[in-house]
Tab-separated table of C-alpha atoms and ligand atoms in Angstrom:
chain	number	residue	atom	x	y	z
A	1	UNK	CA	7.182	-4.157	5.860
A	2	UNK	CA	3.471	-3.796	6.842
A	3	UNK	CA	2.961	-6.509	9.793
A	4	UNK	CA	0.495	-8.154	7.485
A	5	UNK	CA	2.944	-9.270	5.673
A	6	UNK	CA	3.730	-12.926	5.712
A	7	UNK	CA	6.838	-14.260	7.023
A	8	UNK	CA	9.196	-15.511	4.362
A	9	UNK	CA	11.495	-18.134	4.976
A	10	UNK	CA	12.746	-20.100	1.910
A	11	UNK	CA	13.282	-19.331	-1.558
A	12	UNK	CA	10.375	-21.801	-2.476
A	13	UNK	CA	8.057	-19.515	-0.403
A	14	UNK	CA	6.901	-17.887	-3.637
A	15	UNK	CA	4.465	-20.425	-4.286
A	16	UNK	CA	3.084	-19.947	-1.267
A	17	UNK	CA	2.972	-16.188	-1.978
A	18	UNK	CA	1.263	-16.638	-4.634
A	19	UNK	CA	-1.049	-18.908	-3.642
A	20	UNK	CA	-2.071	-16.287	-0.968
A	21	UNK	CA	-2.604	-13.671	-3.564
A	22	UNK	CA	-4.875	-15.779	-6.060
A	23	UNK	CA	-7.055	-16.220	-2.621
A	24	UNK	CA	-7.825	-13.013	-2.291
A	25	UNK	CA	-8.121	-12.385	-6.262
A	26	UNK	CA	-10.460	-15.240	-6.115
A	27	UNK	CA	-12.810	-13.813	-3.239
A	28	UNK	CA	-12.697	-10.738	-5.202
A	29	UNK	CA	-13.511	-11.474	-9.059
A	30	UNK	CA	-16.241	-13.729	-10.757
A	31	UNK	CA	-15.138	-17.168	-11.250
A	32	UNK	CA	-14.844	-16.758	-14.740
A	33	UNK	CA	-12.511	-14.121	-14.788
A	34	UNK	CA	-10.553	-15.818	-12.245
A	35	UNK	CA	-10.377	-18.933	-14.210
A	36	UNK	CA	-9.601	-17.015	-17.616
A	37	UNK	CA	-7.073	-14.475	-16.432
A	38	UNK	CA	-5.532	-15.375	-13.002
A	39	UNK	CA	-5.537	-19.267	-12.817
A	40	UNK	CA	-2.890	-19.236	-16.016
A	41	UNK	CA	-0.470	-17.180	-14.052
A	42	UNK	CA	2.540	-18.768	-12.924
A	43	UNK	CA	4.711	-17.568	-9.902
A	44	UNK	CA	8.544	-17.523	-10.739
A	45	UNK	CA	10.562	-16.364	-8.057
A	46	UNK	CA	10.476	-13.996	-5.292
A	47	UNK	CA	13.488	-11.397	-4.779
A	48	UNK	CA	13.337	-9.417	-1.539
A	49	UNK	CA	9.696	-8.300	-1.797
A	50	UNK	CA	9.687	-8.708	-5.410
A	51	UNK	CA	7.413	-11.304	-6.791
A	52	UNK	CA	8.000	-12.191	-10.440
A	53	UNK	CA	4.924	-13.842	-12.272
A	54	UNK	CA	4.861	-15.084	-16.002
A	55	UNK	CA	1.774	-14.588	-18.227
A	56	UNK	CA	0.733	-16.217	-21.255
A	57	UNK	CA	0.928	-13.003	-23.345
A	58	UNK	CA	1.205	-9.171	-22.950
A	59	UNK	CA	-2.549	-9.053	-23.323
A	60	UNK	CA	-3.001	-10.460	-20.402
A	61	UNK	CA	-1.189	-7.795	-18.513
A	62	UNK	CA	-3.086	-5.092	-20.117
A	63	UNK	CA	-6.602	-7.051	-19.470
A	64	UNK	CA	-5.585	-7.597	-15.814
A	65	UNK	CA	-4.247	-4.212	-15.156
A	66	UNK	CA	-7.238	-2.485	-16.770
A	67	UNK	CA	-10.004	-3.654	-14.850
A	68	UNK	CA	-7.992	-4.908	-11.532
A	69	UNK	CA	-5.068	-2.175	-11.063
A	70	UNK	CA	-6.508	-1.187	-7.413
A	71	UNK	CA	-7.138	-4.855	-6.401
A	72	UNK	CA	-3.726	-6.232	-7.298
A	73	UNK	CA	-2.105	-3.067	-5.785
A	74	UNK	CA	-4.174	-3.785	-2.376
A	75	UNK	CA	-3.134	-7.444	-2.449
A	76	UNK	CA	0.212	-7.362	-3.255
A	77	UNK	CA	0.749	-4.699	-0.541
A	78	UNK	CA	-1.368	-6.989	1.921
A	79	UNK	CA	0.810	-9.954	0.995
A	80	UNK	CA	4.175	-8.803	0.823
A	81	UNK	CA	4.388	-5.550	2.720
A	82	UNK	CA	4.184	-1.501	1.578
A	83	UNK	CA	7.193	-2.344	-0.492
A	84	UNK	CA	5.494	-5.249	-2.379
A	85	UNK	CA	5.943	-5.555	-6.005
A	86	UNK	CA	4.586	-7.664	-8.711
A	87	UNK	CA	6.542	-7.712	-11.719
A	88	UNK	CA	5.070	-9.424	-14.600
A	89	UNK	CA	7.101	-11.576	-17.412
A	90	UNK	CA	5.623	-12.568	-20.734
A	91	UNK	CA	5.996	-16.093	-21.805
A	92	UNK	CA	6.578	-15.808	-25.664
A	93	UNK	CA	9.540	-13.623	-25.328
A	94	UNK	CA	9.415	-13.763	-29.144
A	95	UNK	CA	5.879	-12.341	-29.653
A	96	UNK	CA	7.317	-8.908	-30.333
A	97	UNK	CA	9.025	-10.527	-33.479
A	98	UNK	CA	5.054	-10.790	-34.930
A	99	UNK	CA	3.285	-7.774	-35.828
A	100	UNK	CA	1.379	-6.813	-32.779
A	101	UNK	CA	-1.641	-5.868	-34.220
A	102	UNK	CA	-1.995	-9.754	-34.997
A	103	UNK	CA	-1.649	-10.983	-31.945
A	104	UNK	CA	-3.625	-8.511	-29.965
A	105	UNK	CA	-6.486	-8.990	-32.041
A	106	UNK	CA	-6.726	-12.714	-32.042
A	107	UNK	CA	-6.565	-12.393	-28.318
A	108	UNK	CA	-9.718	-9.805	-28.421
A	109	UNK	CA	-11.686	-12.420	-30.613
A	110	UNK	CA	-10.695	-14.922	-27.598
A	111	UNK	CA	-12.061	-12.324	-24.987
A	112	UNK	CA	-15.209	-12.059	-26.941
A	113	UNK	CA	-16.124	-15.744	-27.006
A	114	UNK	CA	-15.517	-15.826	-23.562
A	115	UNK	CA	-17.441	-12.930	-22.333
A	116	UNK	CA	-19.921	-13.219	-24.700
A	117	UNK	CA	-20.784	-16.673	-23.853
A	118	UNK	CA	-22.075	-15.744	-20.398
A	119	UNK	CA	-24.857	-14.555	-22.018
A	120	UNK	CA	-25.305	-15.599	-25.143
A	121	UNK	CA	-27.701	-17.445	-27.369
A	122	UNK	CA	-27.816	-18.307	-31.189
A	123	UNK	CA	-29.133	-15.669	-32.595
A	124	UNK	CA	-26.869	-13.483	-31.135
A	125	UNK	CA	-23.807	-15.144	-32.055
A	126	UNK	CA	-25.429	-15.404	-35.790
A	127	UNK	CA	-25.939	-11.387	-35.201
A	128	UNK	CA	-22.629	-10.813	-33.846
A	129	UNK	CA	-20.815	-11.266	-37.903
A	130	UNK	CA	-18.045	-8.669	-36.631
A	131	UNK	CA	-16.813	-9.635	-33.042
A	132	UNK	CA	-16.672	-6.794	-30.398
A	133	UNK	CA	-15.829	-6.686	-27.073
A	134	UNK	CA	-18.683	-5.504	-24.518
A	135	UNK	CA	-15.592	-4.852	-21.853
A	136	UNK	CA	-18.334	-5.157	-19.114
A	137	UNK	CA	-17.172	-6.770	-16.041
A	138	UNK	CA	-19.907	-9.190	-14.886
A	139	UNK	CA	-18.717	-7.861	-11.281
A	140	UNK	CA	-20.598	-4.810	-11.606
A	141	UNK	CA	-24.790	-4.949	-11.267
A	142	UNK	CA	-27.334	-3.514	-9.949
A	143	UNK	CA	-27.773	-6.077	-6.968
A	144	UNK	CA	-24.566	-5.531	-5.264
A	145	UNK	CA	-24.843	-1.583	-5.811
A	146	UNK	CA	-26.018	-0.163	-2.774
A	147	UNK	CA	-28.764	2.501	-2.998
A	148	UNK	CA	-28.197	5.222	-0.947
A	149	UNK	CA	-29.005	9.056	-0.899
A	150	UNK	CA	-25.814	9.805	-2.473
A	151	UNK	CA	-26.653	8.185	-5.822
A	152	UNK	CA	-30.086	7.574	-5.931
A	153	UNK	CA	-30.994	9.603	-9.263
A	154	UNK	CA	-28.412	7.997	-10.985
A	155	UNK	CA	-29.147	4.740	-9.817
A	156	UNK	CA	-33.066	5.497	-10.542
A	157	UNK	CA	-32.257	6.807	-13.840
A	158	UNK	CA	-29.858	3.557	-14.785
A	159	UNK	CA	-32.813	1.097	-13.532
A	160	UNK	CA	-35.095	3.047	-16.005
A	161	UNK	CA	-32.374	2.991	-18.797
A	162	UNK	CA	-32.095	-0.873	-18.352
A	163	UNK	CA	-35.683	-1.625	-18.999
A	164	UNK	CA	-35.803	0.708	-22.133
A	165	UNK	CA	-32.604	1.664	-23.435
A	166	UNK	CA	-32.494	4.617	-25.668
A	167	UNK	CA	-36.172	5.274	-25.146
A	168	UNK	CA	-36.530	7.173	-21.975
A	169	UNK	CA	-35.639	11.167	-21.425
A	170	UNK	CA	-32.274	10.070	-20.038
A	171	UNK	CA	-30.713	10.129	-23.279
A	172	UNK	CA	-27.642	11.081	-22.763
A	173	UNK	CA	-27.348	9.983	-19.081
A	174	UNK	CA	-24.511	12.129	-18.098
A	175	UNK	CA	-23.165	10.832	-14.336
A	176	UNK	CA	-20.518	12.989	-12.531
A	177	UNK	CA	-18.686	12.773	-9.305
A	178	UNK	CA	-15.457	12.188	-7.663
A	179	UNK	CA	-12.888	9.055	-7.356
A	180	UNK	CA	-14.245	6.049	-6.106
A	181	UNK	CA	-17.828	6.554	-5.651
A	182	UNK	CA	-19.701	4.460	-7.869
A	183	UNK	CA	-19.753	5.919	-11.347
A	184	UNK	CA	-18.000	3.069	-13.169
A	185	UNK	CA	-20.004	0.043	-11.238
A	186	UNK	CA	-23.200	2.019	-11.868
A	187	UNK	CA	-22.660	2.381	-15.806
A	188	UNK	CA	-21.491	-1.187	-16.114
A	189	UNK	CA	-24.561	-2.392	-13.835
A	190	UNK	CA	-26.697	-0.562	-16.511
A	191	UNK	CA	-24.865	-2.179	-19.441
A	192	UNK	CA	-24.777	-5.795	-17.750
A	193	UNK	CA	-28.581	-5.476	-16.956
A	194	UNK	CA	-29.595	-4.758	-20.767
A	195	UNK	CA	-27.585	-7.775	-21.738
A	196	UNK	CA	-29.379	-9.938	-19.163
A	197	UNK	CA	-32.972	-8.703	-20.317
A	198	UNK	CA	-31.854	-8.735	-23.875
A	199	UNK	CA	-29.014	-10.556	-24.917
A	200	UNK	CA	-28.840	-9.240	-28.563
A	201	UNK	CA	-28.286	-5.730	-27.749
A	202	UNK	CA	-24.665	-4.740	-28.996
A	203	UNK	CA	-23.607	-2.886	-25.525
A	204	UNK	CA	-20.263	-1.442	-25.064
A	205	UNK	CA	-17.998	0.116	-22.346
A	206	UNK	CA	-14.972	1.742	-22.770
A	207	UNK	CA	-13.218	4.861	-21.274
A	208	UNK	CA	-12.766	7.755	-22.772
A	209	UNK	CA	-8.765	7.514	-22.727
A	210	UNK	CA	-8.750	4.036	-24.424
A	211	UNK	CA	-11.269	5.147	-27.196
A	212	UNK	CA	-8.655	8.207	-27.813
A	213	UNK	CA	-5.676	5.764	-27.898
A	214	UNK	CA	-7.901	3.669	-30.300
A	215	UNK	CA	-8.602	6.507	-32.339
A	216	UNK	CA	-4.919	7.527	-32.599
A	217	UNK	CA	-4.010	3.852	-33.922
A	218	UNK	CA	-6.845	4.195	-36.544
A	219	UNK	CA	-5.461	7.483	-37.951
A	220	UNK	CA	-1.696	5.804	-38.166
A	221	UNK	CA	-3.512	3.050	-39.927
A	222	UNK	CA	-5.712	4.678	-42.092
A	223	UNK	CA	-9.119	3.055	-40.466
A	224	UNK	CA	-10.701	6.033	-38.971
A	225	UNK	CA	-14.037	4.805	-40.883
A	226	UNK	CA	-13.714	1.252	-39.804
A	227	UNK	CA	-13.202	2.606	-36.377
A	228	UNK	CA	-16.089	5.264	-36.239
A	229	UNK	CA	-18.381	2.532	-38.035
A	230	UNK	CA	-17.595	0.044	-35.151
A	231	UNK	CA	-19.110	2.145	-32.327
A	232	UNK	CA	-21.933	3.913	-34.760
A	233	UNK	CA	-23.485	-0.031	-34.612
A	234	UNK	CA	-23.815	0.050	-30.945
A	235	UNK	CA	-27.209	-0.386	-29.384
A	236	UNK	CA	-25.784	1.215	-26.410
A	237	UNK	CA	-22.588	3.228	-26.077
A	238	UNK	CA	-20.951	3.723	-22.451
A	239	UNK	CA	-18.092	5.980	-22.186
A	240	UNK	CA	-16.194	6.377	-18.590
A	241	UNK	CA	-14.275	9.491	-17.818
A	242	UNK	CA	-15.154	11.699	-20.598
A	243	UNK	CA	-13.006	14.314	-19.270
A	244	UNK	CA	-10.054	12.459	-20.878
A	245	UNK	CA	-11.123	14.156	-24.296
A	246	UNK	CA	-10.513	17.376	-22.898
A	247	UNK	CA	-7.636	19.116	-24.944
A	248	UNK	CA	-8.023	16.290	-27.835
A	249	UNK	CA	-10.114	17.921	-30.642
A	250	UNK	CA	-10.036	15.676	-33.437
A	251	UNK	CA	-11.241	12.927	-31.001
A	252	UNK	CA	-13.802	15.292	-29.919
A	253	UNK	CA	-14.893	15.845	-33.360
A	254	UNK	CA	-14.914	11.944	-34.416
A	255	UNK	CA	-16.820	11.617	-30.736
A	256	UNK	CA	-19.331	14.347	-31.926
A	257	UNK	CA	-20.663	12.436	-34.978
A	258	UNK	CA	-20.603	9.221	-33.171
A	259	UNK	CA	-23.017	10.878	-30.786
A	260	UNK	CA	-25.271	12.349	-32.930
A	261	UNK	CA	-25.623	9.462	-35.132
A	262	UNK	CA	-26.546	7.427	-32.441
A	263	UNK	CA	-28.548	9.915	-30.792
A	264	UNK	CA	-30.759	10.144	-34.001
A	265	UNK	CA	-31.305	6.623	-34.435
A	266	UNK	CA	-32.467	6.380	-30.877
A	267	UNK	CA	-29.716	4.543	-29.298
A	268	UNK	CA	-28.471	4.803	-26.019
A	269	UNK	CA	-25.573	6.597	-24.701
A	270	UNK	CA	-24.341	6.964	-20.908
A	271	UNK	CA	-21.351	8.941	-20.297
A	272	UNK	CA	-19.755	9.881	-16.952
A	273	UNK	CA	-16.987	12.542	-15.599
A	274	UNK	CA	-15.593	13.891	-13.024
A	275	UNK	CA	-17.432	17.065	-12.998
A	276	UNK	CA	-20.573	18.505	-14.746
A	277	UNK	CA	-20.781	19.196	-18.397
A	278	UNK	CA	-20.596	22.569	-17.588
A	279	UNK	CA	-17.036	22.670	-15.967
A	280	UNK	CA	-15.485	20.355	-18.420
A	281	UNK	CA	-13.336	23.312	-19.524
A	282	UNK	CA	-11.543	22.701	-22.812
A	283	UNK	CA	-14.400	20.532	-24.112
A	284	UNK	CA	-16.227	21.634	-27.053
A	285	UNK	CA	-19.260	23.904	-26.498
A	286	UNK	CA	-21.562	21.682	-29.081
A	287	UNK	CA	-20.210	18.587	-27.063
A	288	UNK	CA	-21.188	20.296	-23.632
A	289	UNK	CA	-24.783	21.274	-24.789
A	290	UNK	CA	-25.849	17.868	-26.372
A	291	UNK	CA	-24.125	16.278	-22.894
A	292	UNK	CA	-27.328	17.952	-21.308
A	293	UNK	CA	-30.139	16.983	-23.540
A	294	UNK	CA	-30.760	14.358	-21.448
A	295	UNK	CA	-30.127	13.645	-17.572
A	296	UNK	CA	-27.248	14.966	-15.968
A	297	UNK	CA	-26.996	13.262	-12.015
A	298	UNK	CA	-24.251	13.404	-9.743
A	299	UNK	CA	-23.074	10.427	-7.407
A	300	UNK	CA	-21.912	12.007	-3.893
A	301	UNK	CA	-19.609	10.711	-1.182
A	302	UNK	CA	-21.891	8.331	0.725
A	303	UNK	CA	-23.543	9.455	3.966
A	304	UNK	CA	-22.620	7.448	7.392
A	305	UNK	CA	-25.615	5.161	6.629
A	306	UNK	CA	-24.564	4.343	3.533
A	307	UNK	CA	-20.952	3.566	4.283
A	308	UNK	CA	-22.233	1.308	6.881
A	309	UNK	CA	-25.118	-0.265	4.582
A	310	UNK	CA	-21.897	-0.820	2.066
A	311	UNK	CA	-19.493	-2.277	4.652
A	312	UNK	CA	-22.456	-4.509	5.875
A	313	UNK	CA	-22.922	-5.882	2.667
A	314	UNK	CA	-19.555	-6.150	1.155
A	315	UNK	CA	-18.405	-7.945	4.460
A	316	UNK	CA	-21.517	-10.746	4.054
A	317	UNK	CA	-19.712	-11.030	0.403
A	318	UNK	CA	-15.879	-11.291	1.099
A	319	UNK	CA	-17.100	-13.972	4.279
A	320	UNK	CA	-16.074	-12.197	6.699
A	321	UNK	CA	-18.323	-11.308	10.243
A	322	UNK	CA	-17.653	-8.119	11.410
A	323	UNK	CA	-19.309	-6.615	14.601
A	324	UNK	CA	-21.448	-3.380	14.680
A	325	UNK	CA	-19.081	-1.375	16.437
A	326	UNK	CA	-16.346	-2.460	14.258
A	327	UNK	CA	-18.638	-1.781	11.176
A	328	UNK	CA	-19.499	1.637	12.781
A	329	UNK	CA	-15.676	2.248	13.525
A	330	UNK	CA	-14.454	1.807	10.112
A	331	UNK	CA	-17.600	3.618	8.738
A	332	UNK	CA	-17.143	6.789	10.923
A	333	UNK	CA	-13.196	7.044	9.724
A	334	UNK	CA	-13.485	6.279	6.036
A	335	UNK	CA	-15.761	8.528	4.943
A	336	UNK	CA	-14.314	10.100	1.745
A	337	UNK	CA	-14.522	6.986	-0.863
A	338	UNK	CA	-15.949	3.822	-1.467
A	339	UNK	CA	-12.784	1.966	-2.886
A	340	UNK	CA	-11.083	3.036	0.523
A	341	UNK	CA	-14.197	1.204	2.094
A	342	UNK	CA	-13.661	-1.999	-0.049
A	343	UNK	CA	-9.733	-1.918	0.431
A	344	UNK	CA	-9.997	-2.088	4.097
A	345	UNK	CA	-12.303	-4.938	4.066
A	346	UNK	CA	-9.626	-6.915	1.963
A	347	UNK	CA	-6.621	-6.317	4.029
A	348	UNK	CA	-9.086	-7.397	7.375
A	349	UNK	CA	-9.792	-10.381	5.126
A	350	UNK	CA	-6.724	-11.002	3.744
A	351	UNK	CA	-5.122	-10.767	7.211
A	352	UNK	CA	-7.582	-12.787	9.052
A	353	UNK	CA	-6.908	-15.719	6.589
A	354	UNK	CA	-3.304	-15.442	6.685
A	355	UNK	CA	-3.134	-15.420	10.321
A	356	UNK	CA	-6.223	-17.482	11.011
A	357	UNK	CA	-7.034	-14.733	13.421
A	358	UNK	CA	-9.829	-13.297	14.381
A	359	UNK	CA	-10.491	-9.802	13.147
A	360	UNK	CA	-10.349	-7.975	16.593
A	361	UNK	CA	-10.631	-4.223	17.170
A	362	UNK	CA	-7.250	-3.630	17.314
A	363	UNK	CA	-6.561	-4.870	14.038
A	364	UNK	CA	-9.272	-2.961	12.410
A	365	UNK	CA	-7.617	-0.005	13.984
A	366	UNK	CA	-4.331	-0.580	12.652
A	367	UNK	CA	-5.912	-1.055	9.256
A	368	UNK	CA	-7.697	1.902	9.418
A	369	UNK	CA	-4.930	4.029	9.977
A	370	UNK	CA	-2.936	2.114	7.125
A	371	UNK	CA	-5.425	3.287	4.972
A	372	UNK	CA	-5.409	6.634	5.879
A	373	UNK	CA	-1.619	7.106	5.382
A	374	UNK	CA	-1.438	5.268	2.587
A	375	UNK	CA	-3.872	7.085	0.724
A	376	UNK	CA	-2.549	8.020	-2.841
A	377	UNK	CA	-1.709	11.513	-3.175
A	378	UNK	CA	-3.026	13.363	-6.397
A	379	UNK	CA	0.510	13.232	-7.959
A	380	UNK	CA	-0.398	13.082	-11.791
A	381	UNK	CA	1.348	12.096	-14.779
A	382	UNK	CA	2.122	15.507	-16.105
A	383	UNK	CA	3.683	16.566	-12.975
A	384	UNK	CA	5.680	13.545	-12.946
A	385	UNK	CA	7.220	14.099	-16.506
A	386	UNK	CA	7.753	17.772	-15.551
A	387	UNK	CA	9.881	17.189	-12.615
A	388	UNK	CA	11.719	14.427	-14.449
A	389	UNK	CA	12.102	16.457	-17.614
A	390	UNK	CA	13.556	19.523	-15.409
A	391	UNK	CA	16.237	16.604	-13.775
A	392	UNK	CA	17.297	15.572	-17.134
A	393	UNK	CA	17.175	18.842	-18.721
A	394	UNK	CA	14.946	17.721	-21.775
A	395	UNK	CA	12.187	19.689	-22.941
A	396	UNK	CA	8.680	18.148	-22.175
A	397	UNK	CA	7.559	17.673	-25.668
A	398	UNK	CA	10.150	14.971	-26.613
A	399	UNK	CA	9.310	12.617	-24.404
A	400	UNK	CA	6.173	12.592	-26.199
A	401	UNK	CA	7.419	12.434	-29.780
A	402	UNK	CA	9.195	9.849	-31.569
A	403	UNK	CA	12.815	10.899	-30.580
A	404	UNK	CA	15.416	8.176	-29.791
A	405	UNK	CA	18.263	10.026	-28.377
A	406	UNK	CA	19.889	8.322	-25.426
A	407	UNK	CA	19.085	11.072	-22.949
A	408	UNK	CA	15.335	11.514	-24.058
A	409	UNK	CA	14.731	7.742	-24.146
A	410	UNK	CA	15.947	7.826	-20.537
A	411	UNK	CA	14.230	10.715	-19.261
A	412	UNK	CA	10.815	9.457	-21.083
A	413	UNK	CA	11.257	5.699	-19.539
A	414	UNK	CA	11.970	6.912	-16.141
A	415	UNK	CA	9.085	8.863	-15.975
A	416	UNK	CA	7.024	5.930	-17.477
A	417	UNK	CA	8.347	3.912	-14.439
A	418	UNK	CA	7.618	6.481	-11.978
A	419	UNK	CA	4.090	7.154	-13.422
A	420	UNK	CA	3.512	3.449	-12.925
A	421	UNK	CA	4.453	3.403	-9.560
A	422	UNK	CA	3.202	6.537	-7.876
A	423	UNK	CA	-0.190	6.802	-9.376
A	424	UNK	CA	-3.134	4.384	-10.189
A	425	UNK	CA	-2.994	4.944	-13.459
A	426	UNK	CA	-3.035	1.808	-16.090
A	427	UNK	CA	-0.328	0.945	-18.507
A	428	UNK	CA	-2.663	2.183	-21.281
A	429	UNK	CA	-3.040	5.472	-19.681
A	430	UNK	CA	0.342	6.071	-19.249
A	431	UNK	CA	1.230	5.469	-22.890
A	432	UNK	CA	-1.412	7.843	-23.585
A	433	UNK	CA	0.480	10.531	-21.473
A	434	UNK	CA	3.865	9.724	-23.712
A	435	UNK	CA	2.523	10.307	-27.055
A	436	UNK	CA	0.155	7.624	-27.503
A	437	UNK	CA	2.414	4.840	-27.094
A	438	UNK	CA	0.878	1.590	-26.163
A	439	UNK	CA	1.111	-0.541	-22.959
A	440	UNK	CA	3.929	-2.806	-24.091
A	441	UNK	CA	6.225	0.316	-24.259
A	442	UNK	CA	5.275	0.881	-20.923
A	443	UNK	CA	6.053	-2.447	-19.892
A	444	UNK	CA	9.816	-2.144	-21.731
A	445	UNK	CA	10.498	0.773	-20.050
A	446	UNK	CA	9.754	-0.729	-16.741
A	447	UNK	CA	12.010	-3.606	-16.908
A	448	UNK	CA	14.696	-1.297	-18.440
A	449	UNK	CA	14.415	0.945	-15.743
A	450	UNK	CA	14.196	-2.013	-13.206
A	451	UNK	CA	17.603	-3.418	-14.615
A	452	UNK	CA	19.462	-0.145	-14.581
A	453	UNK	CA	18.703	0.491	-10.935
A	454	UNK	CA	20.228	-2.910	-10.402
A	455	UNK	CA	23.246	-2.251	-12.482
A	456	UNK	CA	24.155	0.978	-12.644
A	457	UNK	CA	24.484	3.435	-9.071
A	458	UNK	CA	24.008	6.388	-10.551
A	459	UNK	CA	20.496	5.622	-12.436
A	460	UNK	CA	19.823	4.067	-8.984
A	461	UNK	CA	20.610	7.331	-7.132
A	462	UNK	CA	18.643	9.777	-9.767
A	463	UNK	CA	15.361	7.762	-9.921
A	464	UNK	CA	15.542	7.646	-5.888
A	465	UNK	CA	16.137	11.026	-5.558
A	466	UNK	CA	13.246	11.759	-8.326
A	467	UNK	CA	10.843	9.893	-6.072
A	468	UNK	CA	11.613	11.504	-2.812
A	469	UNK	CA	11.136	14.861	-4.702
A	470	UNK	CA	8.147	13.927	-6.771
A	471	UNK	CA	6.751	12.271	-3.272
A	472	UNK	CA	7.340	14.967	-0.375
A	473	UNK	CA	7.665	18.115	-2.497
A	474	UNK	CA	4.327	17.889	-4.821
B	501	LIG	P1	-15.697	5.608	-9.635
B	501	LIG	O1	-15.870	5.034	-11.042
B	501	LIG	O2	-16.381	6.575	-9.215
B	501	LIG	O3	-14.214	5.845	-9.416
B	501	LIG	P2	-15.767	2.887	-9.179
B	501	LIG	O4	-17.085	2.440	-9.831
B	501	LIG	O5	-14.889	2.042	-9.835
B	501	LIG	O6	-15.415	4.462	-8.742
B	501	LIG	O7	-16.045	2.308	-7.548
B	501	LIG	C1	-15.294	2.122	-6.549
B	501	LIG	C2	-15.334	0.976	-5.925
B	501	LIG	O8	-16.406	0.844	-5.234
B	501	LIG	C3	-16.022	-0.109	-6.895
B	501	LIG	O9	-15.358	-1.680	-6.203
B	501	LIG	C4	-17.157	-0.155	-7.095
B	501	LIG	O10	-17.880	-1.910	-6.992
B	501	LIG	C5	-17.652	0.000	-5.432
B	501	LIG	N1	-18.761	0.649	-5.125
B	501	LIG	C6	-19.078	2.450	-5.839
B	501	LIG	N2	-20.218	2.445	-5.085
B	501	LIG	C7	-20.827	1.341	-4.658
B	501	LIG	C8	-22.239	1.209	-4.137
B	501	LIG	N3	-23.211	2.263	-3.802
B	501	LIG	N4	-22.208	-0.103	-3.923
B	501	LIG	C9	-21.570	-1.097	-3.564
B	501	LIG	N5	-20.301	-0.713	-4.338
B	501	LIG	C10	-19.710	0.367	-4.802
B	502	LIG	MG1	-14.454	4.762	-12.425
């Protein structure tokens, strides 16, 4: 256990533990999000360093997991130690009996109301005959996006676009750069700013892997036209992590159509990727060339000055006061990524509030070291699948198909379980890697393997040895 973990003395401590978690969440998410998505959660029990919490339905898990995966991982490790885990339990166990589409849709509408209310007016409500989710997280704004040499061009283009979406030469705006550098923040800030200026604009944000999953669903339910026309109606289409379209020919074809349609009618398109368009091997040439029609802007790792500015700004927001020496120390030692700078502050904040202790230099040094040693490796879901399939002697494509043979189901579930444990991928992304299964299948796999680990010694050993193999040899 990390030394930040609080000491647990009695089984009723689960409530205290959850309270500490809520404190961290509250200082990191907007109030509306906190009240809507986190307050309704009930802590159930604490088993070792595993906290069970009850959520009203599976859509909660998906929503939280999509947006706050990193925050929650950091929070759990901070409050419960490095082995800390959160287990979700769904309140209405029998909601699986209802057709999933139905519950899902009604929940979606609820979210629409929630999010739209933030900046809604009557005209907009009337106009929104067909509700949709903007998916924008109000936390991401220009106000809290620190300007630096590393993001200057992308940010300036973003501001120009928010003033005049669709009518600048930055269409599409293509933002690329490494992980944790602010792509998602910037694109959502553009969307939020556009809505702030004109709440009747139809702005939608989603990641390309979700676009793919929804497309597969649309094919299965024979609703491809409805699916496409939903996006063709948008004024601003923001698609994150476009590299997820690689190797998905049909999705690319449909996206090409949507792109052309929107572009021709002067609608704004904003895309992001981990690489510049030309380096996206496996993406159709005609898409690559269209991506270069507007402006391609990179975001680089922040330089020292920017890192210091970010730390100063965020520590003020979190309500912690840090001396200049401490800020410099963190900025000199955490260099690659803004997400890690934030992670460091969250850990410091949690520790000082848990132990009611000043943040001193010693604590800062330890925290920085922890962040450096717990840096998530680059294990991919595909690598995990490969190792697991080799181990169980099943073909890799079998776990992606609808095959219910016992050994294949076991391999699939173990691979899903390890993917959740060893990567930062969301439930949706994991489902996507296993033949487009949905998030509830991944949750089910997690629960089944958890259960087996407790009841079946040999599965326990298998999972442990697979985990070691993947973590230490890849
Ligand atoms: P990416 O999409 O490039 O992986 P994110 O946009 O998710 O990165 O950024 C990671 C975290 O860092 C987010 O919490 C974001 O708010 C923060 N962040 C990134 N860039 C900045 C910036 N320039 N100013 C303030 N916070 C930033
Ligand atoms: Mg991102």
